[in-house]
mmCIF file of N, CA and C in Angstrom:
data_model
loop_
_atom_site.group_PDB
_atom_site.id
_atom_site.type_symbol
_atom_site.label_atom_id
_atom_site.label_comp_id
_atom_site.label_asym_id
_atom_site.label_seq_id
_atom_site.Cartn_x
_atom_site.Cartn_y
_atom_site.Cartn_z
ATOM 1 N N UNK A 1 -43.390 4.337 -43.262
ATOM 2 C CA UNK A 1 -41.969 4.077 -43.259
ATOM 3 C C UNK A 1 -41.307 4.684 -42.030
ATOM 4 N N UNK A 2 -41.813 5.820 -41.587
ATOM 5 C CA UNK A 2 -41.228 6.504 -40.439
ATOM 6 C C UNK A 2 -41.351 5.652 -39.180
ATOM 7 N N UNK A 3 -42.464 4.966 -39.017
ATOM 8 C CA UNK A 3 -42.680 4.130 -37.835
ATOM 9 C C UNK A 3 -41.676 2.972 -37.782
ATOM 10 N N UNK A 4 -41.299 2.416 -38.907
ATOM 11 C CA UNK A 4 -40.335 1.307 -38.947
ATOM 12 C C UNK A 4 -38.971 1.782 -38.456
ATOM 13 N N UNK A 5 -38.548 2.987 -38.869
ATOM 14 C CA UNK A 5 -37.271 3.519 -38.426
ATOM 15 C C UNK A 5 -37.287 3.835 -36.933
ATOM 16 N N UNK A 6 -38.394 4.369 -36.461
ATOM 17 C CA UNK A 6 -38.513 4.673 -35.029
ATOM 18 C C UNK A 6 -38.508 3.382 -34.206
ATOM 19 N N UNK A 7 -39.193 2.362 -34.718
ATOM 20 C CA UNK A 7 -39.201 1.074 -34.022
ATOM 21 C C UNK A 7 -37.807 0.464 -33.983
ATOM 22 N N UNK A 8 -37.080 0.559 -35.101
ATOM 23 C CA UNK A 8 -35.716 0.041 -35.147
ATOM 24 C C UNK A 8 -34.822 0.807 -34.186
ATOM 25 N N UNK A 9 -34.969 2.119 -34.170
ATOM 26 C CA UNK A 9 -34.168 2.953 -33.277
ATOM 27 C C UNK A 9 -34.448 2.601 -31.814
ATOM 28 N N UNK A 10 -35.696 2.406 -31.473
ATOM 29 C CA UNK A 10 -36.061 2.023 -30.106
ATOM 30 C C UNK A 10 -35.522 0.622 -29.767
ATOM 31 N N UNK A 11 -35.576 -0.278 -30.741
ATOM 32 C CA UNK A 11 -35.074 -1.637 -30.509
ATOM 33 C C UNK A 11 -33.571 -1.611 -30.266
ATOM 34 N N UNK A 12 -32.829 -0.813 -31.043
ATOM 35 C CA UNK A 12 -31.389 -0.699 -30.835
ATOM 36 C C UNK A 12 -31.078 -0.074 -29.472
ATOM 37 N N UNK A 13 -31.848 0.930 -29.104
ATOM 38 C CA UNK A 13 -31.657 1.566 -27.798
ATOM 39 C C UNK A 13 -31.957 0.583 -26.670
ATOM 40 N N UNK A 14 -33.024 -0.159 -26.790
ATOM 41 C CA UNK A 14 -33.369 -1.165 -25.777
ATOM 42 C C UNK A 14 -32.289 -2.247 -25.692
ATOM 43 N N UNK A 15 -31.759 -2.647 -26.849
ATOM 44 C CA UNK A 15 -30.682 -3.637 -26.864
ATOM 45 C C UNK A 15 -29.446 -3.125 -26.152
ATOM 46 N N UNK A 16 -29.124 -1.861 -26.377
ATOM 47 C CA UNK A 16 -27.963 -1.257 -25.718
ATOM 48 C C UNK A 16 -28.138 -1.276 -24.209
ATOM 49 N N UNK A 17 -29.279 -0.826 -23.723
ATOM 50 C CA UNK A 17 -29.515 -0.792 -22.280
ATOM 51 C C UNK A 17 -29.594 -2.199 -21.685
ATOM 52 N N UNK A 18 -30.108 -3.146 -22.451
ATOM 53 C CA UNK A 18 -30.155 -4.534 -21.984
ATOM 54 C C UNK A 18 -28.736 -5.075 -21.788
ATOM 55 N N UNK A 19 -27.835 -4.812 -22.753
ATOM 56 C CA UNK A 19 -26.443 -5.262 -22.624
ATOM 57 C C UNK A 19 -25.765 -4.593 -21.430
ATOM 58 N N UNK A 20 -26.022 -3.310 -21.228
ATOM 59 C CA UNK A 20 -25.436 -2.596 -20.092
ATOM 60 C C UNK A 20 -25.902 -3.204 -18.768
ATOM 61 N N UNK A 21 -27.184 -3.501 -18.682
ATOM 62 C CA UNK A 21 -27.729 -4.104 -17.462
ATOM 63 C C UNK A 21 -27.156 -5.497 -17.232
ATOM 64 N N UNK A 22 -26.989 -6.281 -18.290
ATOM 65 C CA UNK A 22 -26.432 -7.619 -18.157
ATOM 66 C C UNK A 22 -24.986 -7.564 -17.658
ATOM 67 N N UNK A 23 -24.205 -6.608 -18.155
ATOM 68 C CA UNK A 23 -22.829 -6.450 -17.690
ATOM 69 C C UNK A 23 -22.804 -6.066 -16.218
ATOM 70 N N UNK A 24 -23.695 -5.173 -15.827
ATOM 71 C CA UNK A 24 -23.774 -4.752 -14.433
ATOM 72 C C UNK A 24 -24.195 -5.912 -13.531
ATOM 73 N N UNK A 25 -25.135 -6.706 -13.986
ATOM 74 C CA UNK A 25 -25.587 -7.874 -13.216
ATOM 75 C C UNK A 25 -24.442 -8.866 -13.046
ATOM 76 N N UNK A 26 -23.688 -9.130 -14.105
ATOM 77 C CA UNK A 26 -22.552 -10.059 -14.024
ATOM 78 C C UNK A 26 -21.500 -9.546 -13.046
ATOM 79 N N UNK A 27 -21.224 -8.251 -13.101
ATOM 80 C CA UNK A 27 -20.253 -7.655 -12.179
ATOM 81 C C UNK A 27 -20.740 -7.785 -10.736
ATOM 82 N N UNK A 28 -22.014 -7.545 -10.505
ATOM 83 C CA UNK A 28 -22.574 -7.653 -9.154
ATOM 84 C C UNK A 28 -22.529 -9.100 -8.666
ATOM 85 N N UNK A 29 -22.772 -10.061 -9.558
ATOM 86 C CA UNK A 29 -22.709 -11.478 -9.188
ATOM 87 C C UNK A 29 -21.295 -11.858 -8.756
ATOM 88 N N UNK A 30 -20.289 -11.407 -9.524
ATOM 89 C CA UNK A 30 -18.899 -11.716 -9.188
ATOM 90 C C UNK A 30 -18.516 -11.109 -7.845
ATOM 91 N N UNK A 31 -18.924 -9.870 -7.607
ATOM 92 C CA UNK A 31 -18.616 -9.221 -6.336
ATOM 93 C C UNK A 31 -19.302 -9.924 -5.175
ATOM 94 N N UNK A 32 -20.557 -10.328 -5.371
ATOM 95 C CA UNK A 32 -21.287 -11.027 -4.319
ATOM 96 C C UNK A 32 -20.658 -12.388 -4.037
ATOM 97 N N UNK A 33 -20.238 -13.095 -5.074
ATOM 98 C CA UNK A 33 -19.594 -14.397 -4.899
ATOM 99 C C UNK A 33 -18.278 -14.240 -4.153
ATOM 100 N N UNK A 34 -17.500 -13.237 -4.526
ATOM 101 C CA UNK A 34 -16.222 -12.985 -3.862
ATOM 102 C C UNK A 34 -16.436 -12.661 -2.383
ATOM 103 N N UNK A 35 -17.414 -11.828 -2.085
ATOM 104 C CA UNK A 35 -17.718 -11.477 -0.697
ATOM 105 C C UNK A 35 -18.170 -12.695 0.085
ATOM 106 N N UNK A 36 -18.991 -13.531 -0.526
ATOM 107 C CA UNK A 36 -19.484 -14.742 0.132
ATOM 108 C C UNK A 36 -18.343 -15.700 0.432
ATOM 109 N N UNK A 37 -17.459 -15.897 -0.534
ATOM 110 C CA UNK A 37 -16.316 -16.787 -0.325
ATOM 111 C C UNK A 37 -15.435 -16.268 0.793
ATOM 112 N N UNK A 38 -15.144 -14.970 0.771
ATOM 113 C CA UNK A 38 -14.296 -14.390 1.814
ATOM 114 C C UNK A 38 -14.938 -14.500 3.188
ATOM 115 N N UNK A 39 -16.254 -14.340 3.269
ATOM 116 C CA UNK A 39 -16.908 -14.404 4.573
ATOM 117 C C UNK A 39 -16.933 -15.829 5.129
ATOM 118 N N UNK A 40 -17.055 -16.822 4.263
ATOM 119 C CA UNK A 40 -17.117 -18.211 4.727
ATOM 120 C C UNK A 40 -15.745 -18.850 4.887
ATOM 121 N N UNK A 41 -14.747 -18.340 4.175
ATOM 122 C CA UNK A 41 -13.425 -18.956 4.194
ATOM 123 C C UNK A 41 -12.401 -18.117 4.943
ATOM 124 N N UNK A 42 -12.841 -17.135 5.679
ATOM 125 C CA UNK A 42 -11.911 -16.261 6.393
ATOM 126 C C UNK A 42 -11.118 -17.071 7.418
ATOM 127 N N UNK A 43 -9.801 -16.976 7.339
ATOM 128 C CA UNK A 43 -8.879 -17.685 8.224
ATOM 129 C C UNK A 43 -8.988 -19.200 8.117
ATOM 130 N N UNK A 44 -9.375 -19.692 6.950
ATOM 131 C CA UNK A 44 -9.421 -21.132 6.714
ATOM 132 C C UNK A 44 -8.447 -21.488 5.597
ATOM 133 N N UNK A 45 -7.844 -22.639 5.730
ATOM 134 C CA UNK A 45 -6.869 -23.114 4.745
ATOM 135 C C UNK A 45 -7.573 -23.389 3.407
ATOM 136 N N UNK A 46 -7.060 -22.831 2.309
ATOM 137 C CA UNK A 46 -7.670 -23.105 1.004
ATOM 138 C C UNK A 46 -7.525 -24.563 0.572
ATOM 139 N N UNK A 47 -6.535 -25.264 1.129
ATOM 140 C CA UNK A 47 -6.289 -26.654 0.737
ATOM 141 C C UNK A 47 -7.190 -27.627 1.488
ATOM 142 N N UNK A 48 -7.206 -27.517 2.837
ATOM 143 C CA UNK A 48 -7.945 -28.522 3.610
ATOM 144 C C UNK A 48 -9.122 -27.942 4.399
ATOM 145 N N UNK A 49 -9.222 -26.616 4.491
ATOM 146 C CA UNK A 49 -10.358 -26.002 5.165
ATOM 147 C C UNK A 49 -10.201 -25.814 6.663
ATOM 148 N N UNK A 50 -9.073 -26.240 7.227
ATOM 149 C CA UNK A 50 -8.856 -26.088 8.663
ATOM 150 C C UNK A 50 -8.461 -24.648 9.002
ATOM 151 N N UNK A 51 -8.478 -24.350 10.288
ATOM 152 C CA UNK A 51 -8.158 -23.012 10.776
ATOM 153 C C UNK A 51 -6.688 -22.669 10.525
ATOM 154 N N UNK A 52 -6.420 -21.435 10.087
ATOM 155 C CA UNK A 52 -5.057 -20.956 9.874
ATOM 156 C C UNK A 52 -4.552 -20.270 11.135
ATOM 157 N N UNK A 53 -3.264 -20.444 11.389
ATOM 158 C CA UNK A 53 -2.631 -19.821 12.542
ATOM 159 C C UNK A 53 -1.700 -18.718 12.027
ATOM 160 N N UNK A 54 -1.897 -17.478 12.472
ATOM 161 C CA UNK A 54 -0.996 -16.414 12.021
ATOM 162 C C UNK A 54 0.377 -16.558 12.677
ATOM 163 N N UNK A 55 1.429 -16.513 11.863
ATOM 164 C CA UNK A 55 2.804 -16.571 12.343
ATOM 165 C C UNK A 55 3.581 -15.454 11.658
ATOM 166 N N UNK A 56 4.745 -15.161 12.203
ATOM 167 C CA UNK A 56 5.598 -14.145 11.612
ATOM 168 C C UNK A 56 6.947 -14.786 11.306
ATOM 169 N N UNK A 57 7.447 -14.576 10.109
ATOM 170 C CA UNK A 57 8.731 -15.101 9.707
ATOM 171 C C UNK A 57 9.546 -13.959 9.120
ATOM 172 N N UNK A 58 10.673 -13.639 9.780
ATOM 173 C CA UNK A 58 11.529 -12.533 9.359
ATOM 174 C C UNK A 58 10.761 -11.222 9.248
ATOM 175 N N UNK A 59 9.806 -11.036 10.149
ATOM 176 C CA UNK A 59 9.027 -9.805 10.165
ATOM 177 C C UNK A 59 7.900 -9.752 9.157
ATOM 178 N N UNK A 60 7.664 -10.841 8.452
ATOM 179 C CA UNK A 60 6.596 -10.887 7.459
ATOM 180 C C UNK A 60 5.470 -11.761 8.005
ATOM 181 N N UNK A 61 4.250 -11.222 8.062
ATOM 182 C CA UNK A 61 3.139 -12.031 8.576
ATOM 183 C C UNK A 61 2.718 -13.101 7.562
ATOM 184 N N UNK A 62 2.608 -14.326 8.050
ATOM 185 C CA UNK A 62 2.192 -15.454 7.223
ATOM 186 C C UNK A 62 1.048 -16.165 7.924
ATOM 187 N N UNK A 63 0.340 -16.993 7.188
ATOM 188 C CA UNK A 63 -0.687 -17.852 7.769
ATOM 189 C C UNK A 63 -0.257 -19.285 7.540
ATOM 190 N N UNK A 64 -0.250 -20.082 8.607
ATOM 191 C CA UNK A 64 0.166 -21.476 8.511
ATOM 192 C C UNK A 64 -0.989 -22.370 8.951
ATOM 193 N N UNK A 65 -1.230 -23.396 8.176
ATOM 194 C CA UNK A 65 -2.293 -24.347 8.501
ATOM 195 C C UNK A 65 -1.775 -25.329 9.542
ATOM 196 N N UNK A 66 -2.519 -25.472 10.600
ATOM 197 C CA UNK A 66 -2.149 -26.382 11.674
ATOM 198 C C UNK A 66 -2.288 -27.834 11.207
ATOM 199 N N UNK A 67 -3.232 -28.091 10.320
ATOM 200 C CA UNK A 67 -3.515 -29.451 9.881
ATOM 201 C C UNK A 67 -2.541 -29.950 8.813
ATOM 202 N N UNK A 68 -2.451 -29.244 7.683
ATOM 203 C CA UNK A 68 -1.641 -29.751 6.569
ATOM 204 C C UNK A 68 -0.264 -29.101 6.477
ATOM 205 N N UNK A 69 0.000 -28.062 7.266
ATOM 206 C CA UNK A 69 1.298 -27.415 7.274
ATOM 207 C C UNK A 69 1.521 -26.430 6.140
ATOM 208 N N UNK A 70 0.484 -26.146 5.360
ATOM 209 C CA UNK A 70 0.602 -25.193 4.264
ATOM 210 C C UNK A 70 0.867 -23.793 4.787
ATOM 211 N N UNK A 71 1.626 -23.032 4.029
ATOM 212 C CA UNK A 71 1.939 -21.659 4.385
ATOM 213 C C UNK A 71 1.328 -20.768 3.318
ATOM 214 N N UNK A 72 0.562 -19.777 3.753
ATOM 215 C CA UNK A 72 -0.150 -18.905 2.831
ATOM 216 C C UNK A 72 0.356 -17.483 3.002
ATOM 217 N N UNK A 73 0.747 -16.892 1.889
ATOM 218 C CA UNK A 73 1.315 -15.556 1.873
ATOM 219 C C UNK A 73 0.297 -14.555 1.347
ATOM 220 N N UNK A 74 0.435 -13.322 1.788
ATOM 221 C CA UNK A 74 -0.359 -12.240 1.247
ATOM 222 C C UNK A 74 0.194 -11.817 -0.101
ATOM 223 N N UNK A 75 -0.450 -10.862 -0.769
ATOM 224 C CA UNK A 75 -0.042 -10.476 -2.115
ATOM 225 C C UNK A 75 1.401 -9.975 -2.227
ATOM 226 N N UNK A 76 1.903 -9.267 -1.234
ATOM 227 C CA UNK A 76 3.249 -8.714 -1.320
ATOM 228 C C UNK A 76 4.255 -9.431 -0.432
ATOM 229 N N UNK A 77 3.825 -10.420 0.314
ATOM 230 C CA UNK A 77 4.708 -11.082 1.271
ATOM 231 C C UNK A 77 5.882 -11.790 0.600
ATOM 232 N N UNK A 78 5.651 -12.447 -0.519
ATOM 233 C CA UNK A 78 6.739 -13.142 -1.209
ATOM 234 C C UNK A 78 7.773 -12.141 -1.732
ATOM 235 N N UNK A 79 7.316 -10.995 -2.216
ATOM 236 C CA UNK A 79 8.250 -9.964 -2.679
ATOM 237 C C UNK A 79 9.121 -9.481 -1.528
ATOM 238 N N UNK A 80 8.498 -9.282 -0.363
ATOM 239 C CA UNK A 80 9.252 -8.816 0.807
ATOM 240 C C UNK A 80 10.277 -9.864 1.214
ATOM 241 N N UNK A 81 9.869 -11.124 1.261
ATOM 242 C CA UNK A 81 10.801 -12.189 1.631
ATOM 243 C C UNK A 81 11.924 -12.330 0.606
ATOM 244 N N UNK A 82 11.609 -12.175 -0.673
ATOM 245 C CA UNK A 82 12.622 -12.306 -1.717
ATOM 246 C C UNK A 82 13.662 -11.197 -1.626
ATOM 247 N N UNK A 83 13.280 -10.031 -1.124
ATOM 248 C CA UNK A 83 14.219 -8.922 -0.987
ATOM 249 C C UNK A 83 15.199 -9.158 0.159
ATOM 250 N N UNK A 84 14.816 -9.979 1.091
ATOM 251 C CA UNK A 84 15.716 -10.293 2.210
ATOM 252 C C UNK A 84 16.729 -11.329 1.750
ATOM 253 N N UNK A 85 17.597 -11.760 2.618
ATOM 254 C CA UNK A 85 18.602 -12.755 2.266
ATOM 255 C C UNK A 85 17.895 -14.068 1.930
ATOM 256 N N UNK A 86 17.578 -14.253 0.648
ATOM 257 C CA UNK A 86 16.735 -15.362 0.226
ATOM 258 C C UNK A 86 17.347 -16.729 0.496
ATOM 259 N N UNK A 87 18.647 -16.874 0.354
ATOM 260 C CA UNK A 87 19.238 -18.198 0.548
ATOM 261 C C UNK A 87 19.094 -18.633 2.004
ATOM 262 N N UNK A 88 19.300 -17.722 2.929
ATOM 263 C CA UNK A 88 19.208 -18.055 4.344
ATOM 264 C C UNK A 88 17.788 -18.465 4.721
ATOM 265 N N UNK A 89 16.793 -17.629 4.389
ATOM 266 C CA UNK A 89 15.430 -17.963 4.808
ATOM 267 C C UNK A 89 14.896 -19.156 4.043
ATOM 268 N N UNK A 90 15.274 -19.275 2.755
ATOM 269 C CA UNK A 90 14.782 -20.384 1.960
ATOM 270 C C UNK A 90 15.340 -21.706 2.475
ATOM 271 N N UNK A 91 16.645 -21.745 2.721
ATOM 272 C CA UNK A 91 17.264 -22.969 3.243
ATOM 273 C C UNK A 91 16.726 -23.299 4.627
ATOM 274 N N UNK A 92 16.562 -22.280 5.451
ATOM 275 C CA UNK A 92 16.048 -22.510 6.800
ATOM 276 C C UNK A 92 14.619 -23.051 6.753
ATOM 277 N N UNK A 93 13.808 -22.408 5.952
ATOM 278 C CA UNK A 93 12.389 -22.779 5.901
ATOM 279 C C UNK A 93 12.217 -24.197 5.387
ATOM 280 N N UNK A 94 12.832 -24.496 4.232
ATOM 281 C CA UNK A 94 12.625 -25.809 3.636
ATOM 282 C C UNK A 94 13.534 -26.868 4.247
ATOM 283 N N UNK A 95 14.663 -26.482 4.801
ATOM 284 C CA UNK A 95 15.497 -27.422 5.532
ATOM 285 C C UNK A 95 14.794 -27.913 6.778
ATOM 286 N N UNK A 96 14.067 -27.014 7.425
ATOM 287 C CA UNK A 96 13.292 -27.360 8.614
ATOM 288 C C UNK A 96 12.203 -28.362 8.247
ATOM 289 N N UNK A 97 11.576 -28.165 7.111
ATOM 290 C CA UNK A 97 10.533 -29.083 6.665
ATOM 291 C C UNK A 97 11.118 -30.458 6.362
ATOM 292 N N UNK A 98 12.312 -30.522 5.733
ATOM 293 C CA UNK A 98 12.932 -31.810 5.423
ATOM 294 C C UNK A 98 13.257 -32.565 6.698
ATOM 295 N N UNK A 99 13.782 -31.857 7.712
ATOM 296 C CA UNK A 99 14.069 -32.498 8.998
ATOM 297 C C UNK A 99 12.798 -33.014 9.629
ATOM 298 N N UNK A 100 11.721 -32.224 9.517
ATOM 299 C CA UNK A 100 10.435 -32.627 10.090
ATOM 300 C C UNK A 100 9.930 -33.902 9.428
ATOM 301 N N UNK A 101 10.025 -33.970 8.091
ATOM 302 C CA UNK A 101 9.544 -35.141 7.381
ATOM 303 C C UNK A 101 10.428 -36.346 7.638
ATOM 304 N N UNK A 102 11.747 -36.148 7.718
ATOM 305 C CA UNK A 102 12.637 -37.286 7.938
ATOM 306 C C UNK A 102 12.422 -37.885 9.317
ATOM 307 N N UNK A 103 12.051 -37.055 10.315
ATOM 308 C CA UNK A 103 11.773 -37.568 11.647
ATOM 309 C C UNK A 103 10.503 -38.407 11.655
ATOM 310 N N UNK A 104 9.519 -37.996 10.837
ATOM 311 C CA UNK A 104 8.272 -38.762 10.771
ATOM 312 C C UNK A 104 8.472 -40.103 10.089
ATOM 313 N N UNK A 105 9.366 -40.152 9.094
ATOM 314 C CA UNK A 105 9.596 -41.377 8.352
ATOM 315 C C UNK A 105 10.309 -42.441 9.197
ATOM 316 N N UNK A 106 11.065 -42.027 10.199
ATOM 317 C CA UNK A 106 11.853 -42.974 11.000
ATOM 318 C C UNK A 106 10.976 -43.841 11.855
#
């Protein structure tokens, strides 16, 4: 009877370490995937894959796609822009885009 309890105890211990290793492997896979994506997509537009051009708007660094015109912000860039005079920059930014599109349509 003692051997059955020891075997069960060892099986539970092995199961615990197996789950721990699986969690560690999953975490390592996610980190490796993230690193791979960042290395291959650095300075590339997430929408079309073309090269991004760094620009500055109201002192905030932005990335603008030369191909599709997309603007990509960093994690805190929108907060910084929102703290500034939002109506002025918002109207200017999107008003400029409307003028650009209306000129193309003509």
